Tab-separated table of C-alpha atoms and ligand atoms in Angstrom:
chain	number	residue	atom	x	y	z
A	1	MET	CA	99.715	80.747	95.076
A	2	SER	CA	101.556	82.886	92.140
A	3	LYS	CA	104.198	85.140	93.411
A	4	PRO	CA	103.450	88.429	93.656
A	5	THR	CA	104.345	90.779	90.851
A	6	LEU	CA	107.448	92.745	90.795
A	7	HIS	CA	107.289	96.525	90.838
A	8	SER	CA	109.816	98.960	90.132
A	9	ILE	CA	109.745	102.595	90.508
A	10	HIS	CA	112.025	105.086	89.535
A	11	VAL	CA	113.211	108.145	91.370
A	12	ALA	CA	114.188	110.480	88.754
A	13	LEU	CA	116.993	112.533	90.193
A	14	GLY	CA	119.511	112.888	87.301
A	15	LEU	CA	122.776	111.120	87.445
A	16	ARG	CA	121.617	110.156	91.136
A	17	SER	CA	118.535	108.253	89.769
A	18	TYR	CA	117.611	104.970	91.360
A	19	PRO	CA	115.067	102.406	91.385
A	20	VAL	CA	112.922	101.040	94.075
A	21	TRP	CA	112.202	97.471	93.592
A	22	ILE	CA	109.533	96.173	95.493
A	23	GLY	CA	108.403	92.493	95.377
A	24	ALA	CA	108.833	88.935	97.079
A	25	GLY	CA	112.261	87.278	97.470
A	26	LEU	CA	114.169	90.152	96.719
A	27	LEU	CA	116.757	89.901	99.572
A	28	ALA	CA	117.770	86.390	98.490
A	29	ASP	CA	117.617	87.000	94.698
A	30	HIS	CA	120.447	89.323	94.763
A	31	THR	CA	120.312	90.132	90.684
A	32	HIS	CA	118.667	93.309	91.489
A	33	TRP	CA	121.375	94.864	94.057
A	34	ARG	CA	124.683	93.016	93.735
A	35	PRO	CA	125.375	94.480	90.511
A	36	LEU	CA	125.453	97.757	92.078
A	37	LEU	CA	127.986	97.280	94.549
A	38	ARG	CA	131.177	99.141	93.001
A	39	GLY	CA	133.906	98.492	94.978
A	40	ARG	CA	135.215	95.377	97.020
A	41	HIS	CA	133.550	96.488	100.715
A	42	ALA	CA	130.314	96.508	102.223
A	43	LEU	CA	129.036	97.402	105.685
A	44	VAL	CA	125.634	96.023	106.613
A	45	ILE	CA	124.120	97.978	109.030
A	46	SER	CA	120.999	96.135	110.721
A	47	ASN	CA	119.712	95.576	114.235
A	48	THR	CA	119.835	93.002	116.793
A	49	THR	CA	116.149	91.751	115.786
A	50	VAL	CA	116.256	92.040	112.078
A	51	ALA	CA	119.625	90.658	111.627
A	52	PRO	CA	119.223	87.291	113.003
A	53	LEU	CA	116.099	87.019	110.623
A	54	TYR	CA	117.244	88.381	107.439
A	55	LEU	CA	120.942	88.809	107.291
A	56	PRO	CA	121.637	85.180	106.285
A	57	ARG	CA	119.215	85.807	103.325
A	58	ILE	CA	121.940	88.552	101.669
A	59	GLU	CA	125.050	86.545	102.651
A	60	ALA	CA	125.420	84.869	99.218
A	61	GLY	CA	124.959	87.950	97.574
A	62	LEU	CA	128.051	89.298	99.672
A	63	GLU	CA	130.422	86.729	98.453
A	64	GLY	CA	133.713	87.595	97.186
A	65	LEU	CA	133.404	90.929	99.007
A	66	HIS	CA	135.066	92.331	102.235
A	67	TRP	CA	132.209	92.823	104.588
A	68	SER	CA	131.305	93.039	108.000
A	69	SER	CA	128.024	93.874	109.975
A	70	PHE	CA	127.212	96.542	112.348
A	71	LEU	CA	124.074	95.842	114.522
A	72	LEU	CA	122.367	98.455	116.500
A	73	ASP	CA	120.550	97.911	119.690
A	74	ASP	CA	116.648	97.727	118.827
A	75	GLY	CA	114.802	101.473	119.351
A	76	GLU	CA	114.510	104.713	118.267
A	77	ALA	CA	116.596	105.524	121.103
A	78	HIS	CA	119.551	103.999	119.465
A	79	LYS	CA	119.310	106.173	116.287
A	80	SER	CA	122.044	108.398	118.108
A	81	PHE	CA	125.344	110.751	117.142
A	82	ALA	CA	127.052	108.000	119.131
A	83	ASN	CA	125.883	105.332	117.471
A	84	VAL	CA	126.924	106.760	113.745
A	85	GLY	CA	130.639	107.040	115.541
A	86	HIS	CA	130.693	103.386	115.804
A	87	ALA	CA	129.586	102.828	112.232
A	88	LEU	CA	131.899	104.728	111.075
A	89	ASP	CA	134.459	103.057	113.135
A	90	ALA	CA	133.142	99.881	111.705
A	91	LEU	CA	133.724	101.333	108.125
A	92	GLY	CA	137.513	102.187	109.099
A	93	GLN	CA	138.039	98.744	110.734
A	94	LEU	CA	136.731	97.065	107.617
A	95	GLY	CA	139.151	99.586	105.686
A	96	ALA	CA	136.327	100.795	103.478
A	97	THR	CA	137.364	102.926	100.511
A	98	ARG	CA	135.447	105.402	98.606
A	99	ASP	CA	133.647	102.622	96.410
A	100	ALA	CA	132.658	101.044	99.691
A	101	CYS	CA	128.897	100.397	100.219
A	102	VAL	CA	126.803	100.759	103.121
A	103	ILE	CA	123.566	98.364	103.400
A	104	ALA	CA	120.820	99.523	105.449
A	105	LEU	CA	119.064	96.365	106.366
A	106	GLY	CA	116.149	97.104	108.769
A	107	GLY	CA	113.174	99.744	109.509
A	108	GLY	CA	113.457	103.270	109.485
A	109	VAL	CA	115.712	103.730	112.357
A	110	VAL	CA	118.411	101.368	110.749
A	111	GLY	CA	117.865	103.199	107.432
A	112	ASP	CA	118.332	106.484	108.580
A	113	LEU	CA	121.643	105.929	110.701
A	114	ALA	CA	122.860	104.016	108.021
A	115	GLY	CA	122.163	106.568	105.113
A	116	PHE	CA	124.024	109.339	107.478
A	117	SER	CA	126.916	107.091	108.245
A	118	ALA	CA	127.303	106.486	104.570
A	119	ALA	CA	127.181	110.520	103.989
A	120	CYS	CA	129.601	110.878	106.581
A	121	TRP	CA	132.396	108.226	105.674
A	122	MET	CA	135.013	109.842	103.159
A	123	ARG	CA	132.077	112.560	102.589
A	124	GLY	CA	129.824	110.175	101.190
A	125	ILE	CA	129.813	107.006	99.957
A	126	ASP	CA	126.975	104.410	98.149
A	127	PHE	CA	124.297	102.907	100.255
A	128	ILE	CA	121.444	100.676	99.685
A	129	GLN	CA	118.285	100.621	101.620
A	130	MET	CA	116.800	96.908	102.430
A	131	PRO	CA	113.808	97.986	104.346
A	132	THR	CA	111.900	95.634	106.393
A	133	THR	CA	109.173	97.520	107.840
A	134	LEU	CA	106.304	98.925	106.006
A	135	LEU	CA	107.015	102.193	107.262
A	136	ALA	CA	110.284	102.003	106.025
A	137	MET	CA	109.409	100.682	102.578
A	138	VAL	CA	106.570	103.440	101.822
A	139	ASP	CA	108.724	106.466	103.295
A	140	SER	CA	111.817	106.567	105.191
A	141	SER	CA	113.953	104.358	102.714
A	142	VAL	CA	112.998	106.470	99.874
A	143	GLY	CA	113.995	110.123	99.186
A	144	GLY	CA	117.190	110.277	100.577
A	145	LYS	CA	116.629	112.112	104.192
A	146	THR	CA	119.270	110.769	106.838
A	147	GLY	CA	120.031	111.412	110.144
A	148	VAL	CA	119.902	110.728	113.924
A	149	ASN	CA	118.060	111.959	117.135
A	150	LEU	CA	119.883	114.425	119.444
A	151	PRO	CA	118.740	114.871	123.015
A	152	VAL	CA	116.921	118.251	122.443
A	153	GLY	CA	114.725	116.799	119.602
A	154	LYS	CA	114.180	114.204	116.476
A	155	ASN	CA	115.978	113.999	113.480
A	156	LEU	CA	117.755	117.267	114.173
A	157	ALA	CA	121.080	116.054	112.746
A	158	GLY	CA	121.532	114.399	109.393
A	159	ALA	CA	121.797	114.918	105.752
A	160	PHE	CA	120.371	114.493	102.438
A	161	HIS	CA	122.007	111.484	100.849
A	162	GLN	CA	120.302	109.648	98.196
A	163	PRO	CA	120.659	105.891	98.279
A	164	ARG	CA	121.888	103.524	95.063
A	165	ALA	CA	118.554	101.605	95.291
A	166	VAL	CA	115.921	100.591	97.371
A	167	ILE	CA	115.321	96.791	97.648
A	168	ALA	CA	111.762	96.080	99.543
A	169	ASP	CA	111.122	92.419	99.835
A	170	ILE	CA	107.873	92.246	101.330
A	171	ASP	CA	108.355	88.837	102.388
A	172	THR	CA	109.991	90.464	105.502
A	173	LEU	CA	106.702	91.755	106.582
A	174	ALA	CA	105.723	88.455	107.591
A	175	THR	CA	107.515	88.625	110.822
A	176	LEU	CA	106.593	92.312	111.518
A	177	PRO	CA	104.540	92.813	114.705
A	178	ALA	CA	101.044	94.063	114.177
A	179	ARG	CA	101.600	97.062	115.865
A	180	GLU	CA	104.463	98.104	113.550
A	181	TYR	CA	102.507	97.144	110.377
A	182	ARG	CA	99.968	99.389	111.351
A	183	ALA	CA	102.012	102.044	112.302
A	184	GLY	CA	103.485	101.828	108.513
A	185	LEU	CA	99.952	102.228	107.240
A	186	ALA	CA	99.750	105.863	108.886
A	187	GLU	CA	102.425	106.930	106.291
A	188	VAL	CA	100.721	105.103	103.512
A	189	VAL	CA	97.164	107.216	104.484
A	190	LYS	CA	99.799	110.461	104.667
A	191	GLY	CA	100.674	110.349	101.217
A	192	ALA	CA	97.019	110.017	100.076
A	193	ALA	CA	95.654	112.777	102.429
A	194	ILE	CA	97.984	115.365	101.219
A	195	GLY	CA	97.745	115.041	97.363
A	196	ASP	CA	96.037	111.993	95.987
A	197	GLU	CA	92.157	111.535	96.535
A	198	ALA	CA	91.913	108.456	94.375
A	199	PHE	CA	94.404	106.584	96.658
A	200	PHE	CA	92.404	108.128	99.641
A	201	ILE	CA	89.346	106.540	98.274
A	202	TRP	CA	90.948	103.166	97.054
A	203	LEU	CA	92.318	103.143	100.907
A	204	GLU	CA	88.900	103.572	102.034
A	205	GLN	CA	87.683	100.882	99.851
A	206	HIS	CA	90.561	98.488	100.815
A	207	ALA	CA	91.104	99.248	104.333
A	208	ASP	CA	89.905	95.975	105.467
A	209	ALA	CA	92.204	93.861	103.149
A	210	LEU	CA	94.932	96.168	104.502
A	211	VAL	CA	94.238	94.997	108.018
A	212	ALA	CA	93.838	91.858	106.900
A	213	ARG	CA	97.544	92.161	105.054
A	214	ASP	CA	96.428	90.562	101.664
A	215	VAL	CA	99.516	90.572	100.014
A	216	ASP	CA	98.317	92.026	96.856
A	217	THR	CA	96.534	94.803	98.324
A	218	VAL	CA	99.718	95.267	100.495
A	219	LEU	CA	102.046	95.701	97.554
A	220	GLU	CA	99.440	97.928	95.586
A	221	ALA	CA	99.365	100.176	98.519
A	222	ILE	CA	103.276	100.376	98.996
A	223	SER	CA	103.788	100.835	95.194
A	224	ARG	CA	101.132	103.778	95.155
A	225	LYS	CA	102.788	105.561	98.102
A	226	VAL	CA	106.186	105.221	96.731
A	227	GLU	CA	105.198	106.242	93.548
A	228	TYR	CA	103.543	109.431	94.968
A	229	LYS	CA	106.741	110.016	97.244
A	230	ALA	CA	108.831	109.451	94.154
A	231	GLY	CA	107.308	112.331	92.166
A	232	VAL	CA	107.395	114.620	95.035
A	233	VAL	CA	111.294	113.930	95.807
A	234	ALA	CA	111.865	114.389	91.994
A	235	ARG	CA	110.503	117.511	92.088
A	236	ASP	CA	111.726	118.968	95.082
A	237	GLU	CA	114.639	116.908	96.468
A	238	THR	CA	115.843	119.056	99.202
A	239	GLU	CA	112.455	120.402	100.532
A	240	GLN	CA	112.550	124.011	99.789
A	241	GLY	CA	108.693	123.547	98.882
A	242	GLU	CA	106.473	120.773	97.959
A	243	ARG	CA	108.117	118.255	99.815
A	244	ALA	CA	107.246	119.864	102.942
A	245	LEU	CA	104.158	118.485	102.287
A	246	LEU	CA	105.131	114.911	103.234
A	247	ASN	CA	105.703	116.197	106.958
A	248	PHE	CA	101.604	116.285	107.243
A	249	GLY	CA	101.304	115.415	110.933
A	250	HIS	CA	104.845	115.305	111.748
A	251	THR	CA	105.367	118.549	113.735
A	252	PHE	CA	102.593	117.523	115.930
A	253	GLY	CA	103.739	113.725	115.798
A	254	HIS	CA	107.385	114.694	116.543
A	255	ALA	CA	106.379	116.440	119.755
A	256	LEU	CA	104.251	113.373	120.722
A	257	GLU	CA	107.112	111.044	119.957
A	258	THR	CA	109.532	113.120	121.821
A	259	ALA	CA	107.039	113.563	124.989
A	260	GLY	CA	106.565	109.982	125.016
A	261	HIS	CA	110.414	109.661	125.215
A	262	TYR	CA	110.172	107.456	122.006
A	263	THR	CA	108.575	104.783	123.794
A	264	ALA	CA	104.748	105.993	124.230
A	265	LEU	CA	104.389	106.109	120.647
A	266	LEU	CA	105.589	104.590	117.452
A	267	HIS	CA	106.431	107.035	115.037
A	268	GLY	CA	103.549	105.928	112.603
A	269	GLU	CA	100.991	106.408	115.642
A	270	ALA	CA	102.402	109.716	116.309
A	271	VAL	CA	101.958	110.436	112.641
A	272	ALA	CA	98.141	109.213	112.769
A	273	ILE	CA	97.333	111.395	115.765
A	274	GLY	CA	99.257	114.459	114.342
A	275	MET	CA	97.328	114.304	110.780
A	276	LEU	CA	94.505	114.398	112.891
A	277	LEU	CA	95.415	117.213	114.907
A	278	ALA	CA	96.409	118.678	111.681
A	279	ALA	CA	93.182	118.186	110.171
A	280	GLN	CA	91.085	119.513	113.183
A	281	LEU	CA	93.354	122.956	113.229
A	282	SER	CA	92.716	123.561	109.477
A	283	GLU	CA	88.997	122.911	110.340
A	284	ARG	CA	89.246	125.312	113.182
A	285	LEU	CA	90.965	128.071	110.976
A	286	GLY	CA	88.157	127.575	108.527
A	287	MET	CA	90.322	126.134	106.098
A	288	SER	CA	88.391	123.089	105.561
A	289	GLU	CA	85.114	120.958	106.358
A	290	ALA	CA	84.041	118.839	109.356
A	291	ALA	CA	83.226	116.161	106.838
A	292	ASP	CA	86.993	115.856	105.605
A	293	THR	CA	88.127	115.551	109.535
A	294	ALA	CA	85.866	112.809	109.948
A	295	ARG	CA	86.899	110.835	106.708
A	296	LEU	CA	90.513	110.994	107.874
A	297	ARG	CA	89.537	109.720	111.534
A	298	GLN	CA	87.338	107.041	110.242
A	299	LEU	CA	90.067	105.508	107.837
A	300	LEU	CA	92.474	105.902	110.732
A	301	HIS	CA	90.243	104.075	113.202
A	302	ARG	CA	89.383	101.247	110.302
A	303	LEU	CA	93.285	100.856	110.255
A	304	ASP	CA	93.379	100.160	113.882
A	305	LEU	CA	95.246	103.384	114.296
A	306	PRO	CA	95.305	105.927	117.424
A	307	VAL	CA	93.570	108.722	117.269
A	308	ALA	CA	93.608	110.244	120.520
A	309	PHE	CA	96.607	111.269	122.724
A	310	PRO	CA	98.170	108.301	125.263
A	311	PRO	CA	97.913	109.522	129.006
A	312	GLY	CA	100.355	112.227	130.303
A	313	MET	CA	100.846	114.627	127.670
A	314	ALA	CA	101.149	117.961	128.690
A	315	ALA	CA	99.683	120.963	126.040
A	316	GLN	CA	102.428	123.461	127.094
A	317	GLN	CA	105.440	120.909	126.721
A	318	LEU	CA	103.871	119.712	123.250
A	319	LEU	CA	104.323	123.370	122.048
A	320	GLU	CA	107.583	124.072	123.098
A	321	LEU	CA	108.699	121.035	121.333
A	322	MET	CA	106.826	122.282	118.293
A	323	ARG	CA	108.835	125.148	118.466
A	324	LEU	CA	112.146	123.182	117.476
A	325	ASP	CA	110.685	122.013	114.205
A	326	LYS	CA	112.611	122.468	111.243
A	327	LYS	CA	110.100	124.011	109.157
A	328	ASN	CA	109.645	126.944	111.506
A	329	SER	CA	111.449	130.396	110.925
A	330	ALA	CA	112.001	133.301	112.531
A	331	GLY	CA	110.269	132.091	115.545
A	332	GLN	CA	106.813	131.586	113.875
A	333	LEU	CA	105.043	128.331	113.425
A	334	ARG	CA	104.922	126.566	110.007
A	335	LEU	CA	102.692	123.904	109.800
A	336	ILE	CA	101.583	121.616	107.264
A	337	LEU	CA	97.664	121.928	107.091
A	338	TRP	CA	94.883	121.077	104.509
A	339	ARG	CA	92.050	122.538	102.603
A	340	GLY	CA	90.516	119.016	102.776
A	341	ILE	CA	91.586	115.506	101.644
A	342	SER	CA	94.354	115.540	99.369
A	343	ARG	CA	94.847	119.322	99.424
A	344	ALA	CA	97.488	119.868	101.992
A	345	GLU	CA	99.306	123.092	102.215
A	346	ILE	CA	102.257	125.118	103.950
A	347	VAL	CA	100.706	127.535	106.130
A	348	GLY	CA	103.107	129.972	108.104
A	349	GLY	CA	102.522	132.131	111.035
A	350	VAL	CA	100.093	129.946	112.522
A	351	ALA	CA	99.030	131.230	115.834
A	352	GLU	CA	100.452	129.694	119.070
A	353	ALA	CA	97.600	130.330	121.005
A	354	GLN	CA	95.480	128.107	118.624
A	355	VAL	CA	97.720	125.565	118.414
A	356	LEU	CA	97.699	125.677	122.443
A	357	ALA	CA	94.117	125.432	122.374
A	358	LEU	CA	93.622	122.477	120.442
A	359	LEU	CA	96.342	120.711	122.277
A	360	ASP	CA	94.498	121.492	125.815
A	361	ASP	CA	91.230	120.144	124.112
A	362	ALA	CA	93.082	116.854	122.925
A	363	VAL	CA	95.090	116.495	126.340
A	364	ALA	CA	91.639	116.809	127.800
A	365	ASP	CA	89.709	114.401	125.620
A	366	ALA	CA	92.257	111.821	126.689
A	367	GLN	CA	91.387	111.993	130.293
A	368	PRO	CA	90.191	108.670	131.496
A	369	GLY	CA	86.034	109.183	131.650
A	370	ALA	CA	86.063	112.003	129.008
B	1	NAD	P1	112.192	100.703	113.415
B	1	NAD	O1	113.284	100.791	112.559
B	1	NAD	O2	112.388	101.021	114.852
B	1	NAD	O3	111.504	99.413	113.176
B	1	NAD	C1	110.247	98.717	113.859
B	1	NAD	C2	110.499	97.927	115.022
B	1	NAD	O4	110.307	96.933	113.919
B	1	NAD	C3	111.920	97.736	115.798
B	1	NAD	O5	111.656	97.038	116.742
B	1	NAD	C4	112.656	96.680	114.401
B	1	NAD	O6	113.806	96.092	115.136
B	1	NAD	C5	111.434	95.721	114.083
B	1	NAD	N1	111.559	95.362	112.879
B	1	NAD	C6	111.911	95.556	111.593
B	1	NAD	N2	111.799	94.930	110.792
B	1	NAD	C7	111.047	93.766	111.169
B	1	NAD	C8	110.881	92.668	110.616
B	1	NAD	N3	110.777	92.416	109.308
B	1	NAD	N4	110.409	91.663	111.366
B	1	NAD	C9	110.102	91.782	112.693
B	1	NAD	N5	110.928	92.840	113.225
B	1	NAD	C10	111.097	93.749	112.404
B	1	NAD	O7	110.819	101.987	113.177
B	1	NAD	P2	110.064	102.059	111.882
B	1	NAD	O8	108.762	102.516	112.063
B	1	NAD	O9	110.493	101.226	110.698
B	1	NAD	O10	110.947	103.832	111.259
B	1	NAD	C11	110.642	104.598	112.371
B	1	NAD	C12	111.854	105.665	112.055
B	1	NAD	O11	111.836	106.134	110.776
B	1	NAD	C13	111.680	106.971	112.869
B	1	NAD	O12	113.023	107.152	113.112
B	1	NAD	C14	111.543	107.938	112.023
B	1	NAD	O13	112.033	109.349	112.217
B	1	NAD	C15	112.062	107.457	110.692
B	1	NAD	N6	111.552	108.178	109.349
B	1	NAD	C16	112.476	108.625	108.887
B	1	NAD	C17	111.899	109.055	107.006
B	1	NAD	C18	112.958	109.432	106.270
B	1	NAD	O14	112.615	110.006	105.250
B	1	NAD	N7	114.081	109.085	106.313
B	1	NAD	C19	110.750	109.076	107.171
B	1	NAD	C20	109.630	108.468	108.016
B	1	NAD	C21	110.259	108.109	109.180
B	2	LIG	N1	109.133	111.816	105.442
B	2	LIG	C1	109.259	113.009	104.966
B	2	LIG	C2	110.448	113.125	103.760
B	2	LIG	O1	110.716	112.268	103.425
B	2	LIG	O2	110.591	113.961	103.033
């Protein structure tokens, strides 16, 4: 079988522009990333699941540097301020100077925390994203949002800090559990749903190949999503407007994740349910047609993603969690809704009563026998 094509996507941010390389064998073939390390120090941040699998692949590329690794325990709960402190301690022990580089080897949890640690050390040093989950390849590694969770809510502490490069080696997806892979597909659907109808149709046509993990189809899906996101980030790096659309499904999704203590639902699963809730709310507000909601539900279902709440969710608690969302202002809910496929919009002043009614219905639908 021939080697999949190597894709390169440029994130255009002036002097802070960077490439996203997507292809096979990229960790071991360090020609794309080794020249980007400017100084003598590197800290690899990874976790206890990913490091044994993939750290050996990059070790040859680190030869000649002073480098060490800092490994998180696995799981969203470890994307914490305490672990940023430990990562900074590791940089201190390494004697990292301003030209040091942090390498984030792992999924979105590792990438977000490693990026934030790089942003904090000496007020900002380089970092390279080496995403190893589908979700991280198509979303979290691109665009420079870094941060950690706080007990009161998800991603509430962080910084915009762009990587020097993103190296997405699709070989790493071979060991990714099926559920994690599917969760990544939710973020692929999101890009198409908010602003790229041709891509949405392509996903409808290729859903079976994506579920079967056909390599060329997966590579094309990653590239198309990254290309879409790179464009949004280039136009609105710090989320003054358009970039907020990338949060389609996220206000609901973050509330579901927090209510489930980050264990009931994976991020991508919560986003899948959240996108459907956003579509349903749009329909109730007269912004979109039932047929659009149905197409979204159908695509998510074909990709084996959840479309209903897990048990144990309480509508009022979810609403309270939604009030903490970063998009809100002056005590008003601000949500990303849509006027149909590929026509997402920021909608301010959404009536809480309407959101609560929708959540109540979703909780009722999730009851056994409903
Ligand atoms: P994750 O980082 O927890 O990884 C999922 C699981 O897969 C973990 O158990 C991990 O150890 C394991 N894993 C990773 N790569 C593997 C591989 N190749 N083989 C086997 N196992 C592997 O979760 P995720 O879905 O990658 O990322 C979710 C996080 O990303 C959330 O914290 C979310 O808030 C964040 N996020 C950030 C952005 C952003 O723009 N910064 C965007 C979306 C999501
Ligand atoms: N995942 C949302 C963003 O990067 O803006």
